[in-house]
CSV table of C-alpha atoms (C1' of nucleotides) in Angstrom, one decimal:
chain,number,residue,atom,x,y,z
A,367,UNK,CA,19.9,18.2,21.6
A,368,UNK,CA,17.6,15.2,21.9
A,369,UNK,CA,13.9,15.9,21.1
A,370,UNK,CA,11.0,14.1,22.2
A,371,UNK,CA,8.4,13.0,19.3
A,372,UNK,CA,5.9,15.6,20.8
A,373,UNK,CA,8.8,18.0,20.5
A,374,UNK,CA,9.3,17.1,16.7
A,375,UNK,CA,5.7,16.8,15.8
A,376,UNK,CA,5.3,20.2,16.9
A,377,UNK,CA,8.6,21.7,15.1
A,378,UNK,CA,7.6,19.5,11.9
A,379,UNK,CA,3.3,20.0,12.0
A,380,UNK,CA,3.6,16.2,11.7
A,381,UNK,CA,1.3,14.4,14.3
A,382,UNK,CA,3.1,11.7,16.5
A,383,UNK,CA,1.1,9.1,14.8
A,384,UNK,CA,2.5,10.2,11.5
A,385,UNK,CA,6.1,10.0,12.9
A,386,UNK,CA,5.9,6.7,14.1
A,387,UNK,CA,3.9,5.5,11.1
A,388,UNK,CA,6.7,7.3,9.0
A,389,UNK,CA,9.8,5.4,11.2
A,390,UNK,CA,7.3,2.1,10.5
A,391,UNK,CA,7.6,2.5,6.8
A,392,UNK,CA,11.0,3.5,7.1
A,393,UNK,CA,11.4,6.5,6.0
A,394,UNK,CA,13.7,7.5,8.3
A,395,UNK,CA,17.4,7.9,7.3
A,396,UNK,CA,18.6,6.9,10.5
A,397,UNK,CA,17.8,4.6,13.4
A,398,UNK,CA,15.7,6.8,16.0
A,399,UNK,CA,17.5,6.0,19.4
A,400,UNK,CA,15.7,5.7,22.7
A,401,UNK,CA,15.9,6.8,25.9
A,402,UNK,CA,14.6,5.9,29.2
A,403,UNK,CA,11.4,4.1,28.9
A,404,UNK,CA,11.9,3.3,25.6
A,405,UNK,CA,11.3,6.8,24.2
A,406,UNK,CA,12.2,7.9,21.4
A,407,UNK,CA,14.5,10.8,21.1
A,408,UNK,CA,15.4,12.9,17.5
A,409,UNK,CA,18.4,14.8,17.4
A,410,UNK,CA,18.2,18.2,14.5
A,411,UNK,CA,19.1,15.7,12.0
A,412,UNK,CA,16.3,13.8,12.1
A,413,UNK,CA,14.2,16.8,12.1
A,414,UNK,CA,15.9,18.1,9.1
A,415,UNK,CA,15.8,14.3,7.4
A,416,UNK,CA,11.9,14.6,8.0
A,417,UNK,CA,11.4,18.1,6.7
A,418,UNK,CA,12.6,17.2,3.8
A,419,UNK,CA,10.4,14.0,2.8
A,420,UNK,CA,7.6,16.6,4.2
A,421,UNK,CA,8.6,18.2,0.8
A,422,UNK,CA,8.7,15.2,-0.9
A,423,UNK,CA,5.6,14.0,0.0
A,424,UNK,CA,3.8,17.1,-0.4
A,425,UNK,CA,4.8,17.2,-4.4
A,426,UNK,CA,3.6,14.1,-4.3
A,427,UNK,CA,5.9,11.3,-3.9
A,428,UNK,CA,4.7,8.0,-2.6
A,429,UNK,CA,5.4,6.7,0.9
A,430,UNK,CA,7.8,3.6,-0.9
A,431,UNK,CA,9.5,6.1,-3.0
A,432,UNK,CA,10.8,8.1,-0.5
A,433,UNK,CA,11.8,4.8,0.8
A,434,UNK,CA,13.8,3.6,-1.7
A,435,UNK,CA,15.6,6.5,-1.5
A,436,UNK,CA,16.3,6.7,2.5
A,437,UNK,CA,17.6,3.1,1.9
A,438,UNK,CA,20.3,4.6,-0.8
A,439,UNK,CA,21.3,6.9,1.6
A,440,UNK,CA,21.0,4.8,5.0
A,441,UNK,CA,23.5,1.9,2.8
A,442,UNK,CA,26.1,5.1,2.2
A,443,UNK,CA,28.5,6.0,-0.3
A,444,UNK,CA,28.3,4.6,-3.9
A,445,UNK,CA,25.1,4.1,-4.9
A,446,UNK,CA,24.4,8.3,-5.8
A,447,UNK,CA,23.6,7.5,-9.7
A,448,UNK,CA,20.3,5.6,-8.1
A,449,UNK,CA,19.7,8.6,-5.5
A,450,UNK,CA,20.0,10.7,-8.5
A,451,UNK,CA,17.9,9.0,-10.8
A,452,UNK,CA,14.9,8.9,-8.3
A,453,UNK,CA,15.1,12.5,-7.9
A,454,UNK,CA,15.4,13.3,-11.0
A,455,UNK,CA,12.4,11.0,-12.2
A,456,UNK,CA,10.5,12.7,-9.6
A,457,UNK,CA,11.2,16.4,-10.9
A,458,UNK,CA,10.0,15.7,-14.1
A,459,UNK,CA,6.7,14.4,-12.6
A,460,UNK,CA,6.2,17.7,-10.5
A,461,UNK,CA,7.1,19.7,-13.5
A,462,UNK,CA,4.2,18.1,-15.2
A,463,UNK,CA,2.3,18.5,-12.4
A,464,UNK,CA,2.9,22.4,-12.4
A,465,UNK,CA,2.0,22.1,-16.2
A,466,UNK,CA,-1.1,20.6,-15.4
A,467,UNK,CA,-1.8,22.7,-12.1
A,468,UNK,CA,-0.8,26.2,-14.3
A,469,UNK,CA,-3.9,25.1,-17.1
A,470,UNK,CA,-6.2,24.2,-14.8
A,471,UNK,CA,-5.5,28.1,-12.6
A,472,UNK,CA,-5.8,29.1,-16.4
A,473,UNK,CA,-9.2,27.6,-16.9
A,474,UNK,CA,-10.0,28.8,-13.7
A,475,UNK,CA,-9.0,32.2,-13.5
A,476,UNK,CA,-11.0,32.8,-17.2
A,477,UNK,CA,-13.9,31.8,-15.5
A,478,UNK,CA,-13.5,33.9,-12.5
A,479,UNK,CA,-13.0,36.1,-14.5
A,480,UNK,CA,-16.3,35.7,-16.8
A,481,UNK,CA,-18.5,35.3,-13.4
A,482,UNK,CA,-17.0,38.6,-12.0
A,483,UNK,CA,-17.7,40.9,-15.6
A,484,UNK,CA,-21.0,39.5,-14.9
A,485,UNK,CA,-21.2,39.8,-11.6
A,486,UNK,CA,-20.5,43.1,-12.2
A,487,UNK,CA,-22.8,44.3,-14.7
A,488,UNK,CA,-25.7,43.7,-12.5
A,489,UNK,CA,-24.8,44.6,-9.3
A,490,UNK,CA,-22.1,47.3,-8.7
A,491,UNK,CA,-24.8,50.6,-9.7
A,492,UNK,CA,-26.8,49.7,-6.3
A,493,UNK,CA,-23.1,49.9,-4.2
A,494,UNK,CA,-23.1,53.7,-5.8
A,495,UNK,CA,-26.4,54.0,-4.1
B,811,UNK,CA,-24.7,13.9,-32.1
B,812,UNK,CA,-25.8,11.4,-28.9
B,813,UNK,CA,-22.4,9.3,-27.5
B,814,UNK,CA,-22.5,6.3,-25.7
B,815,UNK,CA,-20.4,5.9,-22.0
B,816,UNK,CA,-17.6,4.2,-24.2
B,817,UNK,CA,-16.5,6.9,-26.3
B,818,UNK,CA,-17.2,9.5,-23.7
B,819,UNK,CA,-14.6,7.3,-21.5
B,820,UNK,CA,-12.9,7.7,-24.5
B,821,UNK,CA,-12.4,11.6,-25.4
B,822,UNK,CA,-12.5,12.0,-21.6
B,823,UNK,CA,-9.9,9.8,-20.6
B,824,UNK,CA,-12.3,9.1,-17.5
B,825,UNK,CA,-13.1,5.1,-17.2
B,826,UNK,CA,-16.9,3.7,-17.7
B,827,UNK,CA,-17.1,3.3,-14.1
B,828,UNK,CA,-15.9,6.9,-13.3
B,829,UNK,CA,-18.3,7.7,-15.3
B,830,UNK,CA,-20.9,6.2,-13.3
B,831,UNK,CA,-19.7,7.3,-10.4
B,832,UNK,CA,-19.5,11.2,-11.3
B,833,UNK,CA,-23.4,10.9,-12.2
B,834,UNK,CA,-24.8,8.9,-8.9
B,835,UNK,CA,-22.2,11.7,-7.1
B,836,UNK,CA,-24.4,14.3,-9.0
B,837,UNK,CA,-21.2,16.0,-10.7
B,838,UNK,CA,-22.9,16.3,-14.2
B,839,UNK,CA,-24.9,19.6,-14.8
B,840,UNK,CA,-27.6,18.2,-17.3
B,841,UNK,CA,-29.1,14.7,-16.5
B,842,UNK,CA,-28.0,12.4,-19.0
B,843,UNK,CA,-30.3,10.9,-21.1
B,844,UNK,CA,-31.1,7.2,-21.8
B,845,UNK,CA,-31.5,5.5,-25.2
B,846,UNK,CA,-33.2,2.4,-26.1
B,847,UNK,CA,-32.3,-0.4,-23.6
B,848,UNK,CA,-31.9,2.2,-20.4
B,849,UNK,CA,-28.3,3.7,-22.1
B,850,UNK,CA,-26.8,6.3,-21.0
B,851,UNK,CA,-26.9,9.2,-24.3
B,852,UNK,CA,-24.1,11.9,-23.8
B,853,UNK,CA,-23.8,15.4,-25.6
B,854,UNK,CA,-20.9,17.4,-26.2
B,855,UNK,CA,-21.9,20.0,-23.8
B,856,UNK,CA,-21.9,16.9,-21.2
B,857,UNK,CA,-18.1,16.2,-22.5
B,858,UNK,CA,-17.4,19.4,-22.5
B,859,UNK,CA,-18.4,19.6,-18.8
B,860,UNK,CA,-16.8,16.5,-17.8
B,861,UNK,CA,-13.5,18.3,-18.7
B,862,UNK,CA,-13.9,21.2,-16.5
B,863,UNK,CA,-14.8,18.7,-13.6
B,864,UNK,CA,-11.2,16.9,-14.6
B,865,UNK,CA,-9.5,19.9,-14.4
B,866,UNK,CA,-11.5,21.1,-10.8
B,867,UNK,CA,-10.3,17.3,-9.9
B,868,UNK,CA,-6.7,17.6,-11.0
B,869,UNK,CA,-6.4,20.7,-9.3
B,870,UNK,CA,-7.6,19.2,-6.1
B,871,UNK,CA,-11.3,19.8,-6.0
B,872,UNK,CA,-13.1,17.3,-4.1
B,873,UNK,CA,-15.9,15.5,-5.7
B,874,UNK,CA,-18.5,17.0,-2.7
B,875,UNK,CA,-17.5,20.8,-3.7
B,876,UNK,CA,-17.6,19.9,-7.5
B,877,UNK,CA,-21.2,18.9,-6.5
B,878,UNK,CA,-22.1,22.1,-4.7
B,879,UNK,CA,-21.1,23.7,-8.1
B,880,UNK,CA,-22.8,21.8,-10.4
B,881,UNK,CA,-25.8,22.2,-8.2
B,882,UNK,CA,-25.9,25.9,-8.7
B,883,UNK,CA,-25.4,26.1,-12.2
B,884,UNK,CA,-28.1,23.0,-12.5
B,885,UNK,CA,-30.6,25.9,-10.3
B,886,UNK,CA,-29.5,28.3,-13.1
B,887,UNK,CA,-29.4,31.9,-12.9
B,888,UNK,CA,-29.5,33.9,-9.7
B,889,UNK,CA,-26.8,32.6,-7.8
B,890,UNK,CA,-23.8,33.7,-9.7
B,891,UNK,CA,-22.5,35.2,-6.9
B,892,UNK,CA,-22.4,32.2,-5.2
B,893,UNK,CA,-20.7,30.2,-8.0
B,894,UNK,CA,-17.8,32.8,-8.1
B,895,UNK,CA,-16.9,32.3,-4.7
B,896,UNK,CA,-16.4,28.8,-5.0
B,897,UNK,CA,-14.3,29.5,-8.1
B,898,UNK,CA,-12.5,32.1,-6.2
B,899,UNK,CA,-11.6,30.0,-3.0
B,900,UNK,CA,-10.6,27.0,-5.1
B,901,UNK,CA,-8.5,29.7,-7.2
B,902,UNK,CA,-6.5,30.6,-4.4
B,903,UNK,CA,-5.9,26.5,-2.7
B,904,UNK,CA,-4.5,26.2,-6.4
B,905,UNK,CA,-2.5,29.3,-5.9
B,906,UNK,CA,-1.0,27.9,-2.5
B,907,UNK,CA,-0.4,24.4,-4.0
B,908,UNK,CA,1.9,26.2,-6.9
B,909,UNK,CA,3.8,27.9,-4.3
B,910,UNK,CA,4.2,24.8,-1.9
B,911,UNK,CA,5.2,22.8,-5.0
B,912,UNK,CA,7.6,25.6,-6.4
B,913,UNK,CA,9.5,25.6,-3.0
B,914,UNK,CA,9.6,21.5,-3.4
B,915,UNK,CA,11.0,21.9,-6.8
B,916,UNK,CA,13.6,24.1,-5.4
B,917,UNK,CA,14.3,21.4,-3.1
B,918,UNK,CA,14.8,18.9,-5.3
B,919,UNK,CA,16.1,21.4,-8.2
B,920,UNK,CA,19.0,22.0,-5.5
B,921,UNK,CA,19.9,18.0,-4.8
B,922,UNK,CA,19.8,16.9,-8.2
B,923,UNK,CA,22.7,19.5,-8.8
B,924,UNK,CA,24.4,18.4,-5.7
B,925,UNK,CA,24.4,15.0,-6.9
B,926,UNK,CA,25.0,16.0,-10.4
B,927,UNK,CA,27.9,17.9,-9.3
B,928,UNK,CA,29.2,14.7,-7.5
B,929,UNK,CA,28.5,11.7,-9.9
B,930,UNK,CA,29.8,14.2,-12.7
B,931,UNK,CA,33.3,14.5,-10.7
B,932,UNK,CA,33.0,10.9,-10.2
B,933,UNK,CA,32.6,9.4,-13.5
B,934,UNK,CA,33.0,11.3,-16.3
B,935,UNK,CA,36.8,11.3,-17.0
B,936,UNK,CA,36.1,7.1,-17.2
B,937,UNK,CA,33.7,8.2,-20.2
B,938,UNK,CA,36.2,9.7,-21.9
B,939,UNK,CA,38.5,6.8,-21.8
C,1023,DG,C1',-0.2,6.3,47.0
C,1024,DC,C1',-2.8,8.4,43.3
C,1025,DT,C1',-3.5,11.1,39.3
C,1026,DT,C1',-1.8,13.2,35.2
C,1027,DG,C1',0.3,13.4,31.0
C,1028,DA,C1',3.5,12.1,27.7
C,1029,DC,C1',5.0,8.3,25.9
C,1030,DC,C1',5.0,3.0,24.2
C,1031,DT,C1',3.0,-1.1,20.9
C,1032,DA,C1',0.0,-3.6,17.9
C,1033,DG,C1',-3.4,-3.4,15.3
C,1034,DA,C1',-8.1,-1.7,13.8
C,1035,DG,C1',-10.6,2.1,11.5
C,1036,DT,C1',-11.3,6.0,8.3
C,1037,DC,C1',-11.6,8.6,4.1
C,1038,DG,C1',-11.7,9.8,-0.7
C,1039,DG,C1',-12.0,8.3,-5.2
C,1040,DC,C1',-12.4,5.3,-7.8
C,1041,DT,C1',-12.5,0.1,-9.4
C,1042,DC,C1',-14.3,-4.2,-9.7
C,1043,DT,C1',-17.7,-8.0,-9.2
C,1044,DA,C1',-21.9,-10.4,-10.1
C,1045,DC,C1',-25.4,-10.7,-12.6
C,1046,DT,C1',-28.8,-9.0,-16.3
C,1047,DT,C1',-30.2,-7.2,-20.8
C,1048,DC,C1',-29.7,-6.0,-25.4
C,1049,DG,C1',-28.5,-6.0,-30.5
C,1050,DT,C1',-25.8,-7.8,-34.0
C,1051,DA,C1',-22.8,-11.5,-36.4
C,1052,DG,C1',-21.8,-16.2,-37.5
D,1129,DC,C1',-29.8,-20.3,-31.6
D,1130,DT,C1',-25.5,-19.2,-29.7
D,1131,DA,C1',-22.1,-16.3,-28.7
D,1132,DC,C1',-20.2,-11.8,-28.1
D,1133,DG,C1',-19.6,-7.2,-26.7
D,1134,DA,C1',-21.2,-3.2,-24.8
D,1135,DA,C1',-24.2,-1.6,-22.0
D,1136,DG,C1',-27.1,-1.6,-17.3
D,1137,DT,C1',-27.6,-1.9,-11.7
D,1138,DA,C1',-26.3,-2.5,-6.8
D,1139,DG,C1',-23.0,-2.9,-3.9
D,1140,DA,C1',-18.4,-4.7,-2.4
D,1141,DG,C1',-13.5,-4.0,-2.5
D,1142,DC,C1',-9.1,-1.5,-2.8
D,1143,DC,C1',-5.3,1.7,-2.0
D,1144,DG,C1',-2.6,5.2,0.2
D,1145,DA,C1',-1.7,7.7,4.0
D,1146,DC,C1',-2.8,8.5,8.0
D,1147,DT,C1',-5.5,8.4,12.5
D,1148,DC,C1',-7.3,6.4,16.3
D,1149,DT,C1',-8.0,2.8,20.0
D,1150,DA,C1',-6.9,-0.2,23.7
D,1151,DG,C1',-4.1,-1.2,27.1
D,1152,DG,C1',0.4,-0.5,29.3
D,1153,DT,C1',4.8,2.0,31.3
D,1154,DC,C1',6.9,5.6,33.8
D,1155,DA,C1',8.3,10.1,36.1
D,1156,DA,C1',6.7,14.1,38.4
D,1157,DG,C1',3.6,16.6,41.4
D,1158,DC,C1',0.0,16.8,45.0
DNA sequence: GCTTGACCTAGAGTCGGCTCTACTTCGTAG
DNA sequence: CTACGAAGTAGAGCCGACTCTAGGTCAAGC
């Protein structure tokens, strides 16, 4: 049940310098325990914890966001409005960011699409040959 | 018909010094000309360039790649081929980010109505009172 | 008893993409 | 003529998110 940080880095495709940079910033939602030596050792729940600010992270919210938020949840019940508010806040940004991402794959795929008409029109008789 | 950097930062959105720094990194197709005094003289067509780049940029393009591009359509025509692959790769990283951020908005989509679900329970007969 | 490999800490370094500074040169307005 | 504002250049600085280095501990295997 208790991973090793090479164990999680390999089940997140986080490096090990990332997780302890990530437990540095605090990101974590709770204390990573140690064993012999001083190792650290993860238990599923941390795993999971960390898979999810993966997500976080990868739409785009900031390292101090994500931990405001592990500090709502690490001080426990009652403060859920505030979780809520921070997720919610960051929705709307990635909706606007799929907005933005969805005109610029328009713009794109129009001029794929010119390139490849013309691409096309001059090359595809020699294939035939 | 000629702009100056001020109100290209202006319908661009871009700052003067971004400006500056998309011409040293090579990123505009047609070298800008200069007015009286060494100024820089912009033309639609370089505005209208500038927004592609902004929307190669927003969708993740790096500056180096958004050079190669603008270096083949600065060689002009003949390489075609060449310009439609870069389109095409960068099509499909854009692709893969609008899936990775859909599955992070499902994420999030998911907590924010587990929250909801909870503060709503919570609070609401108190707003009734 | 020596090496290896996975781990530890503290802190320095990197990278991309701007952003800002310092200083200069104009052209116009007061 | 003085001041202002908008430009110019070269190059330094900044920020976020890692990534890497240096030097050390420890257990297991030869």
């Amino acid at each position: 049940m208790g991973l090793s940080i090479g164990q999680v880095a390999e089940r997140t495709g986080l490096s090990v310098h990332a997780l302890r940079f990530y437990e540095k910033e605090g990101i974590l939602a709770h204390q990573v325990h140690r064993g012999p030596g001083g190792r650290r050792v993860y238990t599923q729940r941390d795993v999971d914890w960390l898979r999810m600010c993966i997500m976080l992270r990868m739409s785009g919210m900031p390292v101090p966001e994500i931990r405001r938020y592990t500090d709502l949840v690490r001080q426990g019940d009652g403060n859920e409005l505030q979780r809520l508010d921070i997720l919610k806040e960051h929705q709307d940004r990635v909706r606007q960011q799929m907005v933005q991402l969805q005109e610029c794959m328009d713009l794109i795929t129009h001029k794929v699409g010119i390139y490849q008409d013309y691409v096309n029109s001059i090359a595809p008789r020699a294939v035939g040959q």
